[in-house]
Coordinates of C-alpha atoms (C1' of nucleotides) in Angstrom, one line a residue:
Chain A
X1328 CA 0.0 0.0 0.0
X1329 CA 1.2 3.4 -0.9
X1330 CA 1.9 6.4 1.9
X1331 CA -0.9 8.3 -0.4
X1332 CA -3.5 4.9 0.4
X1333 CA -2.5 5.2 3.7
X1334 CA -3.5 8.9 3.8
X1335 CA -6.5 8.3 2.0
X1336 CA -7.9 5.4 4.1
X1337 CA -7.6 8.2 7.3
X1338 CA -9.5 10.6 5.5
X1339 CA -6.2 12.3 5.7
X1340 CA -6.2 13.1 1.7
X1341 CA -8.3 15.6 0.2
X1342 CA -6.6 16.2 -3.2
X1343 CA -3.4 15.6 -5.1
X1344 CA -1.8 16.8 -8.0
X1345 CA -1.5 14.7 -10.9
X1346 CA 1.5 12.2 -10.6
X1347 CA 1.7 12.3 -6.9
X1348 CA 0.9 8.7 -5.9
X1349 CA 3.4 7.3 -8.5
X1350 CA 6.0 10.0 -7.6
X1351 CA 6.0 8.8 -4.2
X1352 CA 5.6 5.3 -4.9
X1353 CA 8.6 5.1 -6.7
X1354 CA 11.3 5.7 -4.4
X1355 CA 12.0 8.3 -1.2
X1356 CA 10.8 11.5 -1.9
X1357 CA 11.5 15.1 0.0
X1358 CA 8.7 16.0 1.4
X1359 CA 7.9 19.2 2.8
X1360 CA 5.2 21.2 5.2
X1361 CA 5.2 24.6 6.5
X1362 CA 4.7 25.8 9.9
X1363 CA 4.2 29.1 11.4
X1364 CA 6.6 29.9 14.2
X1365 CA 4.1 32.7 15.6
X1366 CA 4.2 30.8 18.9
X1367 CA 7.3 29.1 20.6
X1368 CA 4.5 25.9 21.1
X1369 CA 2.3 24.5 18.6
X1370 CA -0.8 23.1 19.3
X1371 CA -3.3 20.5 18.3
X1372 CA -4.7 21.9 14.9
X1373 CA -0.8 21.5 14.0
X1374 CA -1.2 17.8 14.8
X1375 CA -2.6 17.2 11.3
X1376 CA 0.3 18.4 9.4
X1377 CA 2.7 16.7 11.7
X1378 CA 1.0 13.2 11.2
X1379 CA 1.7 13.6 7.5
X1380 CA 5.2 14.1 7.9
X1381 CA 4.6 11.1 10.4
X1382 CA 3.0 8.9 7.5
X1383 CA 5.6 10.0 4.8
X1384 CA 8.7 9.1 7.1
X1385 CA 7.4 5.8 8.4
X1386 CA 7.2 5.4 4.2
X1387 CA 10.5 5.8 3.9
X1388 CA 10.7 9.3 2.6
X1389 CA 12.5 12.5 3.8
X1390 CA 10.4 15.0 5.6
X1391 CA 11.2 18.9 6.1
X1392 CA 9.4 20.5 8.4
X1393 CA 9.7 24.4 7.5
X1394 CA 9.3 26.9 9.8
X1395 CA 8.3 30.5 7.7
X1396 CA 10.5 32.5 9.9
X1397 CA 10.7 35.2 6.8
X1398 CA 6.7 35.0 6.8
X1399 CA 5.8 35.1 9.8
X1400 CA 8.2 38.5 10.0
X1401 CA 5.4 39.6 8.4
X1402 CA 2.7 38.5 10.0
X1403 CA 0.3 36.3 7.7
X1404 CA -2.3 38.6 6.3
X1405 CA -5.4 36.2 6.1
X1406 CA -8.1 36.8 8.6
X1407 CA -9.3 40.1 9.1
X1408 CA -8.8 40.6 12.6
X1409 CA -6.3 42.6 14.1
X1410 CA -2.8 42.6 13.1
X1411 CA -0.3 40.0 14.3
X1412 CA 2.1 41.7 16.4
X1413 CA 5.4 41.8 14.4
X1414 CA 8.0 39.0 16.1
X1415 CA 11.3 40.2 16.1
X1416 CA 14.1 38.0 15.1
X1417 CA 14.8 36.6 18.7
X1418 CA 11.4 35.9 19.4
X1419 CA 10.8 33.8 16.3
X1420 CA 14.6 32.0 16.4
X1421 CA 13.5 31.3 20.0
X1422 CA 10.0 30.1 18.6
X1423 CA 11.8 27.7 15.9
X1424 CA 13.4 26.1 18.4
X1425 CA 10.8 24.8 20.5
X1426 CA 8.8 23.6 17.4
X1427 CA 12.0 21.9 16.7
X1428 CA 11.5 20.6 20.0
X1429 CA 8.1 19.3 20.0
X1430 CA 8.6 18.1 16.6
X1431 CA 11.1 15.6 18.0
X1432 CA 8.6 13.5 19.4
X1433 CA 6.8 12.9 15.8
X1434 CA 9.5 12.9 14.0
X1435 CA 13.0 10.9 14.2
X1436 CA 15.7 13.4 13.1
X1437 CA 18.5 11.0 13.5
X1438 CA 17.2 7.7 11.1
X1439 CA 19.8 6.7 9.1
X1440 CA 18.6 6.4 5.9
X1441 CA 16.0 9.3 5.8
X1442 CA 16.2 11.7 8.8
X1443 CA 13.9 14.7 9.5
X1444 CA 15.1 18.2 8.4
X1445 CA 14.2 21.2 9.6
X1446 CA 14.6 24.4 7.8
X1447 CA 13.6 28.0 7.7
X1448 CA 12.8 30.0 5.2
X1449 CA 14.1 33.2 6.9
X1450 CA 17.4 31.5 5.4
X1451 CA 16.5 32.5 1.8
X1452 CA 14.0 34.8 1.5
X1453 CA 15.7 37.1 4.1
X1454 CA 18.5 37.6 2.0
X1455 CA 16.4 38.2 -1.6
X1456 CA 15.7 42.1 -2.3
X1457 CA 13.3 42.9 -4.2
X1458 CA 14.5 43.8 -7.7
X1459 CA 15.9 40.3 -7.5
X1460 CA 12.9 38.9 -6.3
X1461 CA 10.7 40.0 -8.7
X1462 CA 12.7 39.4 -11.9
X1463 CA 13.4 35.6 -10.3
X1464 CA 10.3 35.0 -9.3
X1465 CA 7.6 37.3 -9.9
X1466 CA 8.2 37.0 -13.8
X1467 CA 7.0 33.3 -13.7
X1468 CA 3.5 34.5 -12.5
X1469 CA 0.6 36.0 -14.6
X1470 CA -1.5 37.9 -12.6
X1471 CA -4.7 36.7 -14.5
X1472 CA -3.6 33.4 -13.4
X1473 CA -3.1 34.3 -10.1
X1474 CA -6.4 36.6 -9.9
X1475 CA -8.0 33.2 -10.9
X1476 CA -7.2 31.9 -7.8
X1477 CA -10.2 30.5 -5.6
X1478 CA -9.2 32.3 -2.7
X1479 CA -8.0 35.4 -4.3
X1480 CA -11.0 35.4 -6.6
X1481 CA -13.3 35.6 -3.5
X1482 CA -11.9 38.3 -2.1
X1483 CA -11.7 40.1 -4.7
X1484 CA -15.3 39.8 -6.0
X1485 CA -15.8 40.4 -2.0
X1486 CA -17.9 43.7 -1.4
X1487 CA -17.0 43.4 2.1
X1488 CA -13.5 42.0 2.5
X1489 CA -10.8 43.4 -0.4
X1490 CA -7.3 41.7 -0.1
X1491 CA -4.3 43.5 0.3
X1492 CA -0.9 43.7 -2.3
X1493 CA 0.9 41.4 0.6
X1494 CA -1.4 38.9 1.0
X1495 CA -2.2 38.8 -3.1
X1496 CA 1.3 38.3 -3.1
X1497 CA 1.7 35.5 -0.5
X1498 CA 1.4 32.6 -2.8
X1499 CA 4.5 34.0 -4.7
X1500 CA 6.7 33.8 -1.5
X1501 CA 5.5 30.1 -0.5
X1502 CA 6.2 29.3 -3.8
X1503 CA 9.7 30.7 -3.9
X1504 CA 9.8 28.7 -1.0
X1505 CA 9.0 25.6 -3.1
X1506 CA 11.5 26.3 -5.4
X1507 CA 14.6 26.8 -3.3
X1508 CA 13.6 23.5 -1.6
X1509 CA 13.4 21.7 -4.4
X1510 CA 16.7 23.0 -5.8
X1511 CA 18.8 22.9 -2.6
X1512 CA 17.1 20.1 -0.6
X1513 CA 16.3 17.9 -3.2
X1514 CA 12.0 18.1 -2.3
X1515 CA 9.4 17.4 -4.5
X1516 CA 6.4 17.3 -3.1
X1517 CA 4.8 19.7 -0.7
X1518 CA 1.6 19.0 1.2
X1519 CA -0.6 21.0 4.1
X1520 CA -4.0 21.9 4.9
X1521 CA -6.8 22.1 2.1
X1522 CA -6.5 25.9 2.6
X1523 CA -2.8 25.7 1.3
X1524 CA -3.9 24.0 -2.3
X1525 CA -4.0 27.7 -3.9
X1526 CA 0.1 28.0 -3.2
X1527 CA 1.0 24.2 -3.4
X1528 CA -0.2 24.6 -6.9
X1529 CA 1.6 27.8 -7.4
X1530 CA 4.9 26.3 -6.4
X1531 CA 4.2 23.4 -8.5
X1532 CA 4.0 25.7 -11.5
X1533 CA 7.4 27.9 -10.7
X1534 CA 9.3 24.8 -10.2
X1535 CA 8.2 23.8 -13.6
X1536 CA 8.6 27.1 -15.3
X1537 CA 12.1 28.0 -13.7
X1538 CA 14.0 24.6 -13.6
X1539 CA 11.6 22.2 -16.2
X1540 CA 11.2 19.7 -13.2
X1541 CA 8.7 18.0 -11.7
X1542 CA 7.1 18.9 -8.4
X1543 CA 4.0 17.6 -6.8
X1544 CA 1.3 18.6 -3.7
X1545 CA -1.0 16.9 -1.9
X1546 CA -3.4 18.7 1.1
X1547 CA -5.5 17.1 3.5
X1548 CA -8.5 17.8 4.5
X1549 CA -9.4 20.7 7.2
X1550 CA -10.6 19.4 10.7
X1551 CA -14.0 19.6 11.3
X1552 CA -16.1 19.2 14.5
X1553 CA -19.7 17.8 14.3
X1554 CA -21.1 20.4 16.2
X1555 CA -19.3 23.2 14.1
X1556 CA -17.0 24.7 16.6
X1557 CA -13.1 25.5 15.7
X1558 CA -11.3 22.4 16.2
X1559 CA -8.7 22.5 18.9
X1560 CA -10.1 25.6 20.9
X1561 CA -12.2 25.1 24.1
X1562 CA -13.6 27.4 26.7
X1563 CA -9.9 27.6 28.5
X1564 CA -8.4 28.4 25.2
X1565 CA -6.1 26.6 22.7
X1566 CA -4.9 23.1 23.5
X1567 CA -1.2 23.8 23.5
X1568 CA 1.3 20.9 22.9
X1569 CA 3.8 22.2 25.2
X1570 CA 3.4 20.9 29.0
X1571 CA 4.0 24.6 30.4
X1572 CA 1.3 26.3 28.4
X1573 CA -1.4 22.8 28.4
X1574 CA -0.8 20.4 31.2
X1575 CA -0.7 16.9 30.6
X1576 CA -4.0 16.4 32.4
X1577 CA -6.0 19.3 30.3
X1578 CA -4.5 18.0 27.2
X1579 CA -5.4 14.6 28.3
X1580 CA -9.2 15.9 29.1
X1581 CA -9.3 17.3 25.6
X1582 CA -9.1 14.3 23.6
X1583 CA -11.6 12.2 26.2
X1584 CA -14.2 14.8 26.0
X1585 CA -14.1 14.3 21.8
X1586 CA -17.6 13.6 20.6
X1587 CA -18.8 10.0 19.8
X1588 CA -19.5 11.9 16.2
X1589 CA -15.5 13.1 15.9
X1590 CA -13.9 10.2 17.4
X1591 CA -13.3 7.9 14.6
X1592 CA -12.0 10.3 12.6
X1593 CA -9.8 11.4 14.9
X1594 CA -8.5 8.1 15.7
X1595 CA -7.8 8.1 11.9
X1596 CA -6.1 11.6 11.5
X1597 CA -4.1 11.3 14.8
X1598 CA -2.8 8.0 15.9
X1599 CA -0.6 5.4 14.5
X1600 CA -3.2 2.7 15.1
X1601 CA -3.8 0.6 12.4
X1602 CA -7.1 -0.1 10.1
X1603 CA -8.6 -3.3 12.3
X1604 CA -7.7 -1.5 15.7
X1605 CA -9.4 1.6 14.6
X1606 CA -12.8 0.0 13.2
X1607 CA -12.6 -2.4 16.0
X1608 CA -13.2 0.9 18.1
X1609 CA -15.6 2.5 16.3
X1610 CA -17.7 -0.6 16.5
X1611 CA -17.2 -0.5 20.3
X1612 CA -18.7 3.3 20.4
X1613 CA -21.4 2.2 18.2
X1614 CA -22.4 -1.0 20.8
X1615 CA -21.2 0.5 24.1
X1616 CA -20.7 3.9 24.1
X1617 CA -20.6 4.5 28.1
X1618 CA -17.2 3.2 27.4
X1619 CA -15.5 5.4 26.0
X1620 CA -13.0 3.0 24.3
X1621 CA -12.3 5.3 21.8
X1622 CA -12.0 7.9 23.1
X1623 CA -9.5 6.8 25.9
X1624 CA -7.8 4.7 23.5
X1625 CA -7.4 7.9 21.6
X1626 CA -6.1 10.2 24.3
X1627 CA -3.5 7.4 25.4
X1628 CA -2.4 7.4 22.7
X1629 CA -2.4 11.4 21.9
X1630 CA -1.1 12.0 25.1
X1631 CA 1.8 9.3 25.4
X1632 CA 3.5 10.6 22.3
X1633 CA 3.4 14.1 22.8
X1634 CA 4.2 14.1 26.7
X1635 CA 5.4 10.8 27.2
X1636 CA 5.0 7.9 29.4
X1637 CA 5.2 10.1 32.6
X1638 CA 3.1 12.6 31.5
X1639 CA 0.3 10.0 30.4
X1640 CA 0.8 8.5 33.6
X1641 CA -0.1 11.6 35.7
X1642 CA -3.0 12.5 33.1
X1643 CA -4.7 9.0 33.8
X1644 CA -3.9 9.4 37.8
X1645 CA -5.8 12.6 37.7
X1646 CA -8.4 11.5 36.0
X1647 CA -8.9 8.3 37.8
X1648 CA -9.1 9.8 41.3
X1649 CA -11.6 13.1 39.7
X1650 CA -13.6 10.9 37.7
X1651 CA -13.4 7.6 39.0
X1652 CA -14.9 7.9 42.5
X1653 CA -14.6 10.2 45.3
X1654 CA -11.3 11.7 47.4
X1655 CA -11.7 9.4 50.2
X1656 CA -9.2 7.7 51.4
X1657 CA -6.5 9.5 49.3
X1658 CA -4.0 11.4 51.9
X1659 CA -2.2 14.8 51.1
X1660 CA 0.8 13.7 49.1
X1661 CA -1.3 11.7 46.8
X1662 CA -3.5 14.7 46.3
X1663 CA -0.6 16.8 45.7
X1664 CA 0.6 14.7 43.2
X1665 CA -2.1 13.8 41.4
X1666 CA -3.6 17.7 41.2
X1667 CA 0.0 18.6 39.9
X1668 CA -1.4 19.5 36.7
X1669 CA -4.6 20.9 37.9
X1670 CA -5.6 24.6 38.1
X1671 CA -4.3 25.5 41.5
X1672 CA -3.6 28.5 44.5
X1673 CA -2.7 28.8 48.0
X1674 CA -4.4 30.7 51.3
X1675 CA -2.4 30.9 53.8
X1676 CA -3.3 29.3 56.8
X1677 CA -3.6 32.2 59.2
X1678 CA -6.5 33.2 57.0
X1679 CA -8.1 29.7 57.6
X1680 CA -8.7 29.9 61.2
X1681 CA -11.8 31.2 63.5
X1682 CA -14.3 31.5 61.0
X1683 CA -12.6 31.0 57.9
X1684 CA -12.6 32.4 54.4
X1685 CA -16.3 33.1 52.8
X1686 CA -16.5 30.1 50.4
X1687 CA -17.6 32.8 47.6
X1688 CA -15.1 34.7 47.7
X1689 CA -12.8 31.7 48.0
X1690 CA -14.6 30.7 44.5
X1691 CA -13.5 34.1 43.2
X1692 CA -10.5 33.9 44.2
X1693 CA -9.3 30.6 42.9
X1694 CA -10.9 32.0 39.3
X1695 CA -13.4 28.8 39.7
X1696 CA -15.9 32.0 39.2
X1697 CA -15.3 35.2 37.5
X1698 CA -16.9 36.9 40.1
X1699 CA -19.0 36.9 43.7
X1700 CA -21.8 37.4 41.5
X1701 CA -20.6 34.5 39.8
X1702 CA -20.5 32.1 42.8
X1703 CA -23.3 33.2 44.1
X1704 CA -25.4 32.3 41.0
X1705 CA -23.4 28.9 40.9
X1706 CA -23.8 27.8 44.3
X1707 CA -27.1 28.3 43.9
X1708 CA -27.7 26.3 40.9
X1709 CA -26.2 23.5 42.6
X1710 CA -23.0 23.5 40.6
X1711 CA -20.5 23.7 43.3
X1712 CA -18.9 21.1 45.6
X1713 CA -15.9 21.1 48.5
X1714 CA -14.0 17.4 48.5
X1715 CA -16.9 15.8 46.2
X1716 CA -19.5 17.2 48.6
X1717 CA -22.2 19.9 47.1
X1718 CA -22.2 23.1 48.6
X1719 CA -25.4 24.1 49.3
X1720 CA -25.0 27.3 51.6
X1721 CA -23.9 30.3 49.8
X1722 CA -23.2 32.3 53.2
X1723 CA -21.0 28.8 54.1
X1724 CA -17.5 29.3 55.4
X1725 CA -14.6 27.8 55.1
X1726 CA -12.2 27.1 57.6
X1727 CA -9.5 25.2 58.0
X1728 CA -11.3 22.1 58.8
X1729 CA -12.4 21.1 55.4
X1730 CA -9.0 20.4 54.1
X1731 CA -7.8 17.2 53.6
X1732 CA -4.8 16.7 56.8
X1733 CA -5.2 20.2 56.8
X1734 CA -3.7 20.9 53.7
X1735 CA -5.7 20.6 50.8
X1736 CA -9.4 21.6 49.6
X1737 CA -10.5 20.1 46.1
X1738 CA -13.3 22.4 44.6
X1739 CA -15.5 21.5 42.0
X1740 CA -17.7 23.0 39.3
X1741 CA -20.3 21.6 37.6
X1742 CA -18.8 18.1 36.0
X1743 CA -15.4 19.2 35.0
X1744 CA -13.7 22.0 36.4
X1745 CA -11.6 21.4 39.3
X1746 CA -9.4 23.6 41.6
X1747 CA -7.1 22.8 44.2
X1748 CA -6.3 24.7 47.1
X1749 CA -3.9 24.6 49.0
X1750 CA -3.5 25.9 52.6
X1751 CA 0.2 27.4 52.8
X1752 CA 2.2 28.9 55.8
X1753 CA 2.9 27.9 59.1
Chain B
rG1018 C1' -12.2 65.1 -0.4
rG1019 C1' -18.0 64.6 -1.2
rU1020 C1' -22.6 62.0 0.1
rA1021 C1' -25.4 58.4 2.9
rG1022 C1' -25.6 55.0 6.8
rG1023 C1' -23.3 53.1 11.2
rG1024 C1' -20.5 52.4 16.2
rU1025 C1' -25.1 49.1 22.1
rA1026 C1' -23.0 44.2 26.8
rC1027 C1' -18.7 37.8 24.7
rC1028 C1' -20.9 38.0 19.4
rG1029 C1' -25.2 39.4 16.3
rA1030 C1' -29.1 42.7 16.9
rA1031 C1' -33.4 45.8 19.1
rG1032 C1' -34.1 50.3 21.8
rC1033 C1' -34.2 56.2 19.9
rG1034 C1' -35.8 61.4 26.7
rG1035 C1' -37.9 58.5 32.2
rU1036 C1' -41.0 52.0 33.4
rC1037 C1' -33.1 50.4 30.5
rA1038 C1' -28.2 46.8 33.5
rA1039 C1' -30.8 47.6 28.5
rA1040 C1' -35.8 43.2 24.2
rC1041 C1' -34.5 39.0 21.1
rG1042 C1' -31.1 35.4 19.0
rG1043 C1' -26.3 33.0 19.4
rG1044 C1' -22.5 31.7 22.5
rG1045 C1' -21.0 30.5 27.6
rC1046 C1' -22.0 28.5 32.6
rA1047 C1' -24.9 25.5 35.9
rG1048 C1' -29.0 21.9 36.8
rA1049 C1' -32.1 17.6 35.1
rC1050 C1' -31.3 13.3 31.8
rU1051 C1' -26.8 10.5 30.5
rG1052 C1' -21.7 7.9 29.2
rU1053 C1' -16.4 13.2 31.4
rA1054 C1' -20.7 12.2 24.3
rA1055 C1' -24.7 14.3 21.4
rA1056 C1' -29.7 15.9 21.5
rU1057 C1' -33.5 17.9 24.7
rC1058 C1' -35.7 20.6 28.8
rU1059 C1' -34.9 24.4 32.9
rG1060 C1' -32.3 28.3 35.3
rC1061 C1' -28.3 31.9 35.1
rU1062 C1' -25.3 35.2 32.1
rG1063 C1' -21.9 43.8 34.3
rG1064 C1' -19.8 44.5 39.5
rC1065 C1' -20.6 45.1 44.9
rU1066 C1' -23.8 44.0 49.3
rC1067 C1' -28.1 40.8 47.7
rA1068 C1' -33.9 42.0 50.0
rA1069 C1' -36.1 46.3 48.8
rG1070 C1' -29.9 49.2 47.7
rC1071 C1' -25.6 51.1 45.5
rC1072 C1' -21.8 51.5 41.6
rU1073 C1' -19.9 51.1 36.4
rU1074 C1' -21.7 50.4 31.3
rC1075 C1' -24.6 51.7 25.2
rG1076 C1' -17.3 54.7 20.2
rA1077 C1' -14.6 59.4 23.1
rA1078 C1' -15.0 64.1 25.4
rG1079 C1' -18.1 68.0 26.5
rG1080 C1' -23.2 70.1 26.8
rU1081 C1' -28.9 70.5 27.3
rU1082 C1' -32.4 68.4 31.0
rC1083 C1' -35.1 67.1 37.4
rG1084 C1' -33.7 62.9 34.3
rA1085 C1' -29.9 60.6 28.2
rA1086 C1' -28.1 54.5 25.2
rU1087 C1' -31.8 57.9 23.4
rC1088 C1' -31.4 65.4 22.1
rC1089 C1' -27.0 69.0 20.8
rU1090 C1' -21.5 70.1 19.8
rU1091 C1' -16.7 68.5 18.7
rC1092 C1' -13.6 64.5 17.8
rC1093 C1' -12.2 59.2 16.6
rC1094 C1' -13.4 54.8 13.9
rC1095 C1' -16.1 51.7 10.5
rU1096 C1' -19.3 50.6 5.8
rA1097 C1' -21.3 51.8 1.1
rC1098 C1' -21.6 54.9 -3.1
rC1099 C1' -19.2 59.0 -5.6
rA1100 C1' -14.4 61.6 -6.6

RNA sequence: GGUAGGGUACCGAAGCGGUCAAACGGGGCAGACUGUAAAUCUGCUGGCUCAAGCCUUCGAAGGUUCGAAUCCUUCCCCUACCA
């Protein structure tokens, strides 16, 4: 079975130019991707890229995982909101780096035969000027052509969003891009997201026009959710692959709390697990769904490669003392331990005794509610609870009693939001 | 530069001198039902004390008025058409 099967069976192909399959059925292929390096983490929606590098290397061919240092200096135009706070050169070495980083747990850039390469296109394009530029590269494209352009074409015949000159000429840059790659690093095929296809295509075409070769593109499809909602965002934000900025536990919490609907596809964009395993699940959703099989199977296995055993390991601990029955009989350390990764703060003690703390403005506090108002309203509702317990008393106290050997308070709203408090100070 | 229409809470969108903390929809949160799913139903959704009170909000700053999101002035910003 070809990588491009492969892709296909996982819903992981959309399109292809013509030639791919055989191109990379023939023998090992550079293969390239672009990421933006606008953070120092990716996160989750990156995932999808990253697996196709996965798929092409386990193939046997070369992947390059490109960080657009030169275009993200300028800030990608697309999206009409707000412009993107121009990184300097520091920031976006520094960001490279921990891509590089997180990449390393995908992506084995030591095989022998066909390592993972990393490389940024701050390395070329930096150093073209303009005149140069545009009599290298901008000659090779017609403007009708590019004016043609499904996504150019929309905005332009857009009453209410025009496009600018930079992001008209975007595609031009991704395809010089293309072009140097293909020269220097020997890569012939570039894939991404179905929203890339537009300047995949366009690289295709200088490639051909400036050197007579042959390059290729493949994009996969963009990640839906069945109930419409951007994929990879929740209520606390965007699911971060890097432990500092997503714990372990959240990122853990993210993939267990997919949809029955999303699940199988997921399984099928983002694991390794093969055909049988995968349908195997998805009959177990469809006869027992209280289960969960999938979904556990696919945060396990989510989880273990992008924060390894230990970090799976303390996502299932937290999980299996919040969700699996109550706080009883647990003592302090184990709490400690197994809240690690959960939302946390400390009173100190001092404050604890007499009367104690007013339990809504302890809710405040912790940021469990954005306000007294808040607490009130939830307390009310029946949505808090102390240790397991549901509070009932919105004039309640707390003192220092409550806390587990007097160190420790686990709140709780509604079904999934904890907080750990600890009682600090001598 | 001209003309017209706009800027209202997380978003969309009513309101157009008092009864407006501001209709309605979406989103969000909680409860019920469940399976840490979806759908559905119910409640809540500016802040502070919460009861009946107070404070801050309707682009910004001033003004008129007993009283303004609503009227006036200036300014800022959007959108469309024209130049």
């Amino acid at each position: 079975m070809s990588v491009l099967d492969e892709l296909a069976w996982r819903g992981l192909l959309q399109d292809a130019t013509e030639g791919a399959a055989e191109h990379l059925a023939q023998e090992p292929r550079g293969v390239y991707i672009g990421f933006d390096p606008t953070a120092d983490s990716l996160h989750v929606g990156s995932l999808l890229p990253i697996m196709l590098l996965v798929h092409l290397q386990r193939a046997g061919h070369h992947p390059i995982a490109l960080v657009g240092g030169a275009t993200g200096l300028i800030g990608d135009p697309s999206g009409k909101s707000a412009e993107r706070p121009l990184l300097t050169r520091e920031g976006m070495e520094a960001n490279a780096r921990g891509i590089r980083a997180q990449l390393e747990h995908f992506l084995d850039f030591e095989a022998a035969p066909n390592p993972a390469r990393m490389r940024n296109n701050l390395d070329w394009l930096g150093r073209t000027n303009v005149l140069d530029f545009l009599r290298d590269i901008g000659k090779h494209f017609s403007v009708n052509a590019m004016l043609r352009k499904e996504s150019v074409r929309r905005r332009v015949e857009s009453d209410e969003q025009g496009i600018s000159f930079t992001e008209f000429s975007y595609q031009l840059l991704q395809a010089a891009d293309f072009l140097h790659l293909f020269r220097d690093d020997g890569c012939s095929v570039q894939m991404g997201g179905s929203d890339q296809w537009g300047n995949i295509t366009a690289g295709v075409d200088l490639v051909r026009r400036v050197t007579g070769g042959h390059a290729f593109g493949a994009v996969a499809p963009l990640i839906t959710t069945s109930s419409g909602t951007k994929f990879g965002k929740t209520e606390e934000g965007t699911i971060w692959l890097d432990p500092r900025r997503t714990s372990p536990y959240r990122f853990y919490q993210f993939w267990i709390n997919v949809p029955d609907a999303d699940v199988g596809d997921y399984l099928r964009f983002f694991t390794l697990l093969d055909r049988p395993e995968i349908e195997a699940l998805d009959a177990a959703t469809e006869a027992e769904p209280h289960r969960r099989a999938a979904q556990k199977a696919l945060a396990e296995d989510v989880t273990r490669r992008v924060h390894g055993d230990p970090g799976l390991a303390r996502a299932q601990q937290a999980t299996a003392a919040l969700f699996g029955g109550s706080l009883e009989g647990l003592d302090a350390a184990e709490i400690g331990d197994i809240f690690a990764d959960v939302p946390s703060s400390t009173v100190a003690r001092t404050d604890l005794e007499g009367e104690g703390v007013a339990l809504l403005d302890l809710l405040a506090d912790t940021g469990l509610c954005s306000s007294k108002g808040d607490a009130r309203r939830s307390v009310e509702g029946g949505g808090i609870y102390l240790n397991g317990e549901r509070a009932t008393d919105t004039a309640a106290r707390v003192g220092g009693s409550l806390f587990i050997e007097g160190r420790y308070l686990v709140l709780r709203k509604g079904k999934k939001s904890y907080h750990l408090v600890e009682a600090a100070g001598s």
